[in-house]
PDB file of C-alpha atoms in Angstrom:
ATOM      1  CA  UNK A   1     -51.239 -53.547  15.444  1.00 77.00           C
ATOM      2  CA  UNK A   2     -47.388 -53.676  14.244  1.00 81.00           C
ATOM      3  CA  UNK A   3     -45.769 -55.034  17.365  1.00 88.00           C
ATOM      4  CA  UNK A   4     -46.991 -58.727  17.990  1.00 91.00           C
ATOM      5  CA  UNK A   5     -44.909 -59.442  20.802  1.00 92.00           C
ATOM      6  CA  UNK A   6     -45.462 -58.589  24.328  1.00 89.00           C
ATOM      7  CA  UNK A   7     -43.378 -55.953  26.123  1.00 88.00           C
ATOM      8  CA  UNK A   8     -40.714 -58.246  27.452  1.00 89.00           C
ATOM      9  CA  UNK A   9     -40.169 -60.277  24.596  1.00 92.00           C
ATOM     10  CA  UNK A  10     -40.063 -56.862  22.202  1.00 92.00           C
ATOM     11  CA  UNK A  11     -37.395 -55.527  24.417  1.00 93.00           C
ATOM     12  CA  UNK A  12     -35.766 -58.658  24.191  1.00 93.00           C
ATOM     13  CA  UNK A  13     -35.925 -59.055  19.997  1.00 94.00           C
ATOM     14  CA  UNK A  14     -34.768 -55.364  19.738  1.00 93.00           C
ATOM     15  CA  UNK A  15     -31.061 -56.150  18.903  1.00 92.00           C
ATOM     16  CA  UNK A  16     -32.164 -58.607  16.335  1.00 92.00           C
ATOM     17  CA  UNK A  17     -35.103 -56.772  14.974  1.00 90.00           C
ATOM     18  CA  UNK A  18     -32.607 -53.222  14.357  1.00 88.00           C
ATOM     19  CA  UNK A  19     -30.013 -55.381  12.803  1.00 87.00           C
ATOM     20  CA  UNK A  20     -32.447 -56.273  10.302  1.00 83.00           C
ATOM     21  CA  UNK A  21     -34.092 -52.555   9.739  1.00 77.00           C
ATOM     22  CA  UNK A  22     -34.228 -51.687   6.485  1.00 72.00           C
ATOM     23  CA  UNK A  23     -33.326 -47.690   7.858  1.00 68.00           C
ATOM     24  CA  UNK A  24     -32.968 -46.237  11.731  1.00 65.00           C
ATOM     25  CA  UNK A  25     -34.278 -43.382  12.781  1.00 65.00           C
ATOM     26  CA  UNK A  26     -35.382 -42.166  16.076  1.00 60.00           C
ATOM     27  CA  UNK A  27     -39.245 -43.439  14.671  1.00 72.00           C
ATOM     28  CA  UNK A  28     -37.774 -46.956  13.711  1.00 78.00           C
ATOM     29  CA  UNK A  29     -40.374 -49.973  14.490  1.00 83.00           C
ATOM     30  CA  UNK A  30     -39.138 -51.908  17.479  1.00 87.00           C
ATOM     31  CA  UNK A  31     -36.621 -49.804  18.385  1.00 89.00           C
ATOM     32  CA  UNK A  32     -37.756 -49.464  22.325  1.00 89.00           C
ATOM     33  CA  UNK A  33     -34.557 -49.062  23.939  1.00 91.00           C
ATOM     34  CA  UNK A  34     -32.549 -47.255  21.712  1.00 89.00           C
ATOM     35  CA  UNK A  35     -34.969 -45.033  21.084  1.00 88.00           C
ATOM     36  CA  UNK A  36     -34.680 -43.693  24.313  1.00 92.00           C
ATOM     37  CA  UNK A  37     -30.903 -43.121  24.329  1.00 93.00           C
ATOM     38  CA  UNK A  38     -31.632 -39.263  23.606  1.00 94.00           C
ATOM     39  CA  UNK A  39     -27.739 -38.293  23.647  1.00 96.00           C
ATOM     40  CA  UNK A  40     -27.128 -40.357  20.613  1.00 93.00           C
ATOM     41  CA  UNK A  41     -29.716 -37.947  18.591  1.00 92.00           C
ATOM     42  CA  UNK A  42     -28.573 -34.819  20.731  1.00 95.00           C
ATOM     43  CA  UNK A  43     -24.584 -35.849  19.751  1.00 95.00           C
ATOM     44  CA  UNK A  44     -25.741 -36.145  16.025  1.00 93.00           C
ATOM     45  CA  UNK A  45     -27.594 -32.805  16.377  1.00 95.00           C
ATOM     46  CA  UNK A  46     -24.405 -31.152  18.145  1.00 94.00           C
ATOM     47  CA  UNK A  47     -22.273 -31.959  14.965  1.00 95.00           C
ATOM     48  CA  UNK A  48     -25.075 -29.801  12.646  1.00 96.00           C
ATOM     49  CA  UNK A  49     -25.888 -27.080  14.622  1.00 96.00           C
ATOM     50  CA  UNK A  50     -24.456 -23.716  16.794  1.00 95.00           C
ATOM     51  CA  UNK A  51     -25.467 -24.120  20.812  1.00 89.00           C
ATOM     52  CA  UNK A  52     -27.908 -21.279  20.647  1.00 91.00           C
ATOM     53  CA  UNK A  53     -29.906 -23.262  17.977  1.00 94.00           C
ATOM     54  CA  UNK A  54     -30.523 -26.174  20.671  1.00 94.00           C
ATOM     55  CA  UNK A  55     -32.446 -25.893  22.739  1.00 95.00           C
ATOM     56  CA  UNK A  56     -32.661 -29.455  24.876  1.00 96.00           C
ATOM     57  CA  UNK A  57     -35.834 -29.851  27.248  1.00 95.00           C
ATOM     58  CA  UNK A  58     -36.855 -32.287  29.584  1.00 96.00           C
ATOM     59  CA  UNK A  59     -40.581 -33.302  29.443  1.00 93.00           C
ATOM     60  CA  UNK A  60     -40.862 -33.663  33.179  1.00 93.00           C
ATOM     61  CA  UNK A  61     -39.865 -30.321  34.148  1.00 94.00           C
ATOM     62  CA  UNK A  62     -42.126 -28.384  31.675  1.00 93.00           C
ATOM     63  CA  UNK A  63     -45.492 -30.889  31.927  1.00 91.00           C
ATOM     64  CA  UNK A  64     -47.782 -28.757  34.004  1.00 91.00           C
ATOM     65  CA  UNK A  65     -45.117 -26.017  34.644  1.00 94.00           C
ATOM     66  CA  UNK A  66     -46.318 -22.780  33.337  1.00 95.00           C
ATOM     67  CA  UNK A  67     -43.247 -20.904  34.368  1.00 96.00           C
ATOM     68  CA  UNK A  68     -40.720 -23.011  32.496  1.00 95.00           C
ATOM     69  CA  UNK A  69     -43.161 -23.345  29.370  1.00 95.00           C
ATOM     70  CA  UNK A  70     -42.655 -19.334  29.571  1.00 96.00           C
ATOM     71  CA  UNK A  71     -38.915 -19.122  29.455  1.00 95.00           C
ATOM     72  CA  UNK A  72     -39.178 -21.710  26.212  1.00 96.00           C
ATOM     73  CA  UNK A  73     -41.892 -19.206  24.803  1.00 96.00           C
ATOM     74  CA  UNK A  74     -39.421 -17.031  25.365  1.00 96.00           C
ATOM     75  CA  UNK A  75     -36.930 -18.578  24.252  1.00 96.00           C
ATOM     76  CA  UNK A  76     -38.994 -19.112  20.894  1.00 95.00           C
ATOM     77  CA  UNK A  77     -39.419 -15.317  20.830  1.00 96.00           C
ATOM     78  CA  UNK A  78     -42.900 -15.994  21.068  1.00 94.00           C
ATOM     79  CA  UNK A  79     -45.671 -14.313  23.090  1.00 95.00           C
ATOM     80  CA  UNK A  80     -45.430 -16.107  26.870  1.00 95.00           C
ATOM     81  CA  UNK A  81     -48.899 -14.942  27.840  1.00 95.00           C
ATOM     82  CA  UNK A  82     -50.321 -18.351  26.145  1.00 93.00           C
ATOM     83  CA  UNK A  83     -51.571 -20.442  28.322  1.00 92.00           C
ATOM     84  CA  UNK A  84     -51.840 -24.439  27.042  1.00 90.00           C
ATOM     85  CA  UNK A  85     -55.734 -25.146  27.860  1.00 91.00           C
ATOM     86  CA  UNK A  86     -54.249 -28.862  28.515  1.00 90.00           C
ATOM     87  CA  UNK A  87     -51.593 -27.795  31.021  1.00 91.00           C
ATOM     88  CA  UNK A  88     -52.611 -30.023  34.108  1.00 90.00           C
ATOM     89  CA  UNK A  89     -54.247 -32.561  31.815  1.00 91.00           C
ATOM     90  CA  UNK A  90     -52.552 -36.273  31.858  1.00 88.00           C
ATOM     91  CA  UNK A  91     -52.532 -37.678  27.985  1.00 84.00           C
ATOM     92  CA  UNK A  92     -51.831 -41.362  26.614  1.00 81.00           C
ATOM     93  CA  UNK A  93     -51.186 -42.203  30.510  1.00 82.00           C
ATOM     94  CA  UNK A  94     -48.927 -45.445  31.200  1.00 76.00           C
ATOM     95  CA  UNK A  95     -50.655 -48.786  32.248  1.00 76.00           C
ATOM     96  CA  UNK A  96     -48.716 -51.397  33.170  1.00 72.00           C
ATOM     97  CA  UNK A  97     -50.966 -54.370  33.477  1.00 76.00           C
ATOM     98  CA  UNK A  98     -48.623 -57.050  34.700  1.00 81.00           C
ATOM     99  CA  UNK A  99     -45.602 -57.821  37.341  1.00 85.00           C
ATOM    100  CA  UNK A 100     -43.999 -59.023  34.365  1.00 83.00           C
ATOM    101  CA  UNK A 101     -44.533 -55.944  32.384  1.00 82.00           C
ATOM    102  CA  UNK A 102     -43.197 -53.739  35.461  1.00 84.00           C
ATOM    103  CA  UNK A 103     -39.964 -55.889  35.889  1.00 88.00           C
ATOM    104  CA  UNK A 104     -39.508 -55.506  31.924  1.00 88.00           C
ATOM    105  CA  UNK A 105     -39.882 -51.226  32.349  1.00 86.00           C
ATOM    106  CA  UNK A 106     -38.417 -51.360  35.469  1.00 89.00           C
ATOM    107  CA  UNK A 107     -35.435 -52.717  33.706  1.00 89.00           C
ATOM    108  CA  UNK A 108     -35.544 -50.933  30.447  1.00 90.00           C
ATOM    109  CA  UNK A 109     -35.865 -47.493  32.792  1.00 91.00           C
ATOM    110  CA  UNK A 110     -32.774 -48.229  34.668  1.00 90.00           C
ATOM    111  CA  UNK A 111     -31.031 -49.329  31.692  1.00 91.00           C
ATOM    112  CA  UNK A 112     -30.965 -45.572  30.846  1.00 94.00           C
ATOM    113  CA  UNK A 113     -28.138 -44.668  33.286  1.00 93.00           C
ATOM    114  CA  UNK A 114     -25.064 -44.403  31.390  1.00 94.00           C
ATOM    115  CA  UNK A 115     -27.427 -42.203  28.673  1.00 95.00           C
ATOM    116  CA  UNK A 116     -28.823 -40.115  31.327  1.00 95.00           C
ATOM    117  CA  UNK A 117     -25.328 -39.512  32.803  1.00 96.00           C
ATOM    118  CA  UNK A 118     -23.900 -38.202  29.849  1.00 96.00           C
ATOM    119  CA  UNK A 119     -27.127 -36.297  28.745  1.00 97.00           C
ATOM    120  CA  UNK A 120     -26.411 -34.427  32.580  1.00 97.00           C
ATOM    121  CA  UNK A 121     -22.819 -33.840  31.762  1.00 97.00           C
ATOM    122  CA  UNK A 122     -23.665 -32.375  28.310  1.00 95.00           C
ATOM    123  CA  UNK A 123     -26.249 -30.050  30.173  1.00 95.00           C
ATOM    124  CA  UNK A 124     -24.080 -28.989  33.121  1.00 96.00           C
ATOM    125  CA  UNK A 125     -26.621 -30.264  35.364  1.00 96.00           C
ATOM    126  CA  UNK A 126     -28.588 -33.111  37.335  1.00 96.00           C
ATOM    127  CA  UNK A 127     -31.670 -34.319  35.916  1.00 96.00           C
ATOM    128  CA  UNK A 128     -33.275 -34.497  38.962  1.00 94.00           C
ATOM    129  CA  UNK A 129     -37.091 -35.941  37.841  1.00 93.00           C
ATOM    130  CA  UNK A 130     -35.249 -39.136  36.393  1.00 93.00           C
ATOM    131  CA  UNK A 131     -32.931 -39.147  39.027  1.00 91.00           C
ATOM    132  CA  UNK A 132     -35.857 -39.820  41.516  1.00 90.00           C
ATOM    133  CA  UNK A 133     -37.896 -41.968  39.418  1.00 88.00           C
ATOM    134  CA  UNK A 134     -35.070 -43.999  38.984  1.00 86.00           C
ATOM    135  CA  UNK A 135     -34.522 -43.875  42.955  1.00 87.00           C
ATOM    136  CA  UNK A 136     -38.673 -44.674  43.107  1.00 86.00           C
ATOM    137  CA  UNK A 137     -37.772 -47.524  41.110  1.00 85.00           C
ATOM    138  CA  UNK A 138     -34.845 -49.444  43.430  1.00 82.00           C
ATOM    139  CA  UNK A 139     -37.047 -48.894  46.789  1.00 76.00           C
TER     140      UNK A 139
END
């Protein structure tokens, strides 16, 4: 119930509406498209902690993928004999519900290259489940 506007028109206040926040943070109201500008937040985190306290993960390589959720257990120092009971289950799945709506996500999706790009480069590697949704997305 706090957004009013519809998905192209909130992506499309966004500059005004964050010039006007009272705070930012990565929860901010309205805040569609920066909020998914995850270098900004991992830069900021880079400044406050060692390397071996960060430990960057992409959702679409551990969703469903026991064997990487292990090496992050591991990494924890956790027991990595748990098993999520919701492993293969899909949550909160996407809807769009309109050609508009898909041009507007389309859009805001492949507005994410320049942050994607230097997410890889701080990584040392390709992001390659973005890199072919984005690819899904220009065909």
């Amino acid at each position: 119930g706090l957004e009013s506007l519809n998905f192209a028109d909130a992506l499309l206040a966004e500059p005004d509406r964050l010039q006007s926040a009272l705070f930012t943070t990565s929860v901010t109201p309205y805040a569609y498209r920066k909020r998914g500008q995850y270098i900004d937040y991992i830069n900021d985190l880079d400044k406050l902690l060692d390397q071996d306290q960060l430990k960057i993960i992409i959702f679409e390589e551990y969703a469903g993928n026991i064997g990487s959720i292990q090496k992050l257990y591991r990494w924890l120092d956790i027991n990595d004999d748990f098993i999520p009971p919701a492993l293969n289950e899909v949550v909160n799945p996407s809807l769009v519900k309109s050609e508009e709506q898909a041009e507007s996500f389309k859009n805001l999706a492949l507005g994410y290259q320049d942050s994607i790009y230097q997410l890889e480069i701080r990584l040392g590697r390709k992001i390659d489940a973005w890199r072919q949704y984005h690819k899904d997305l220009t065909v």
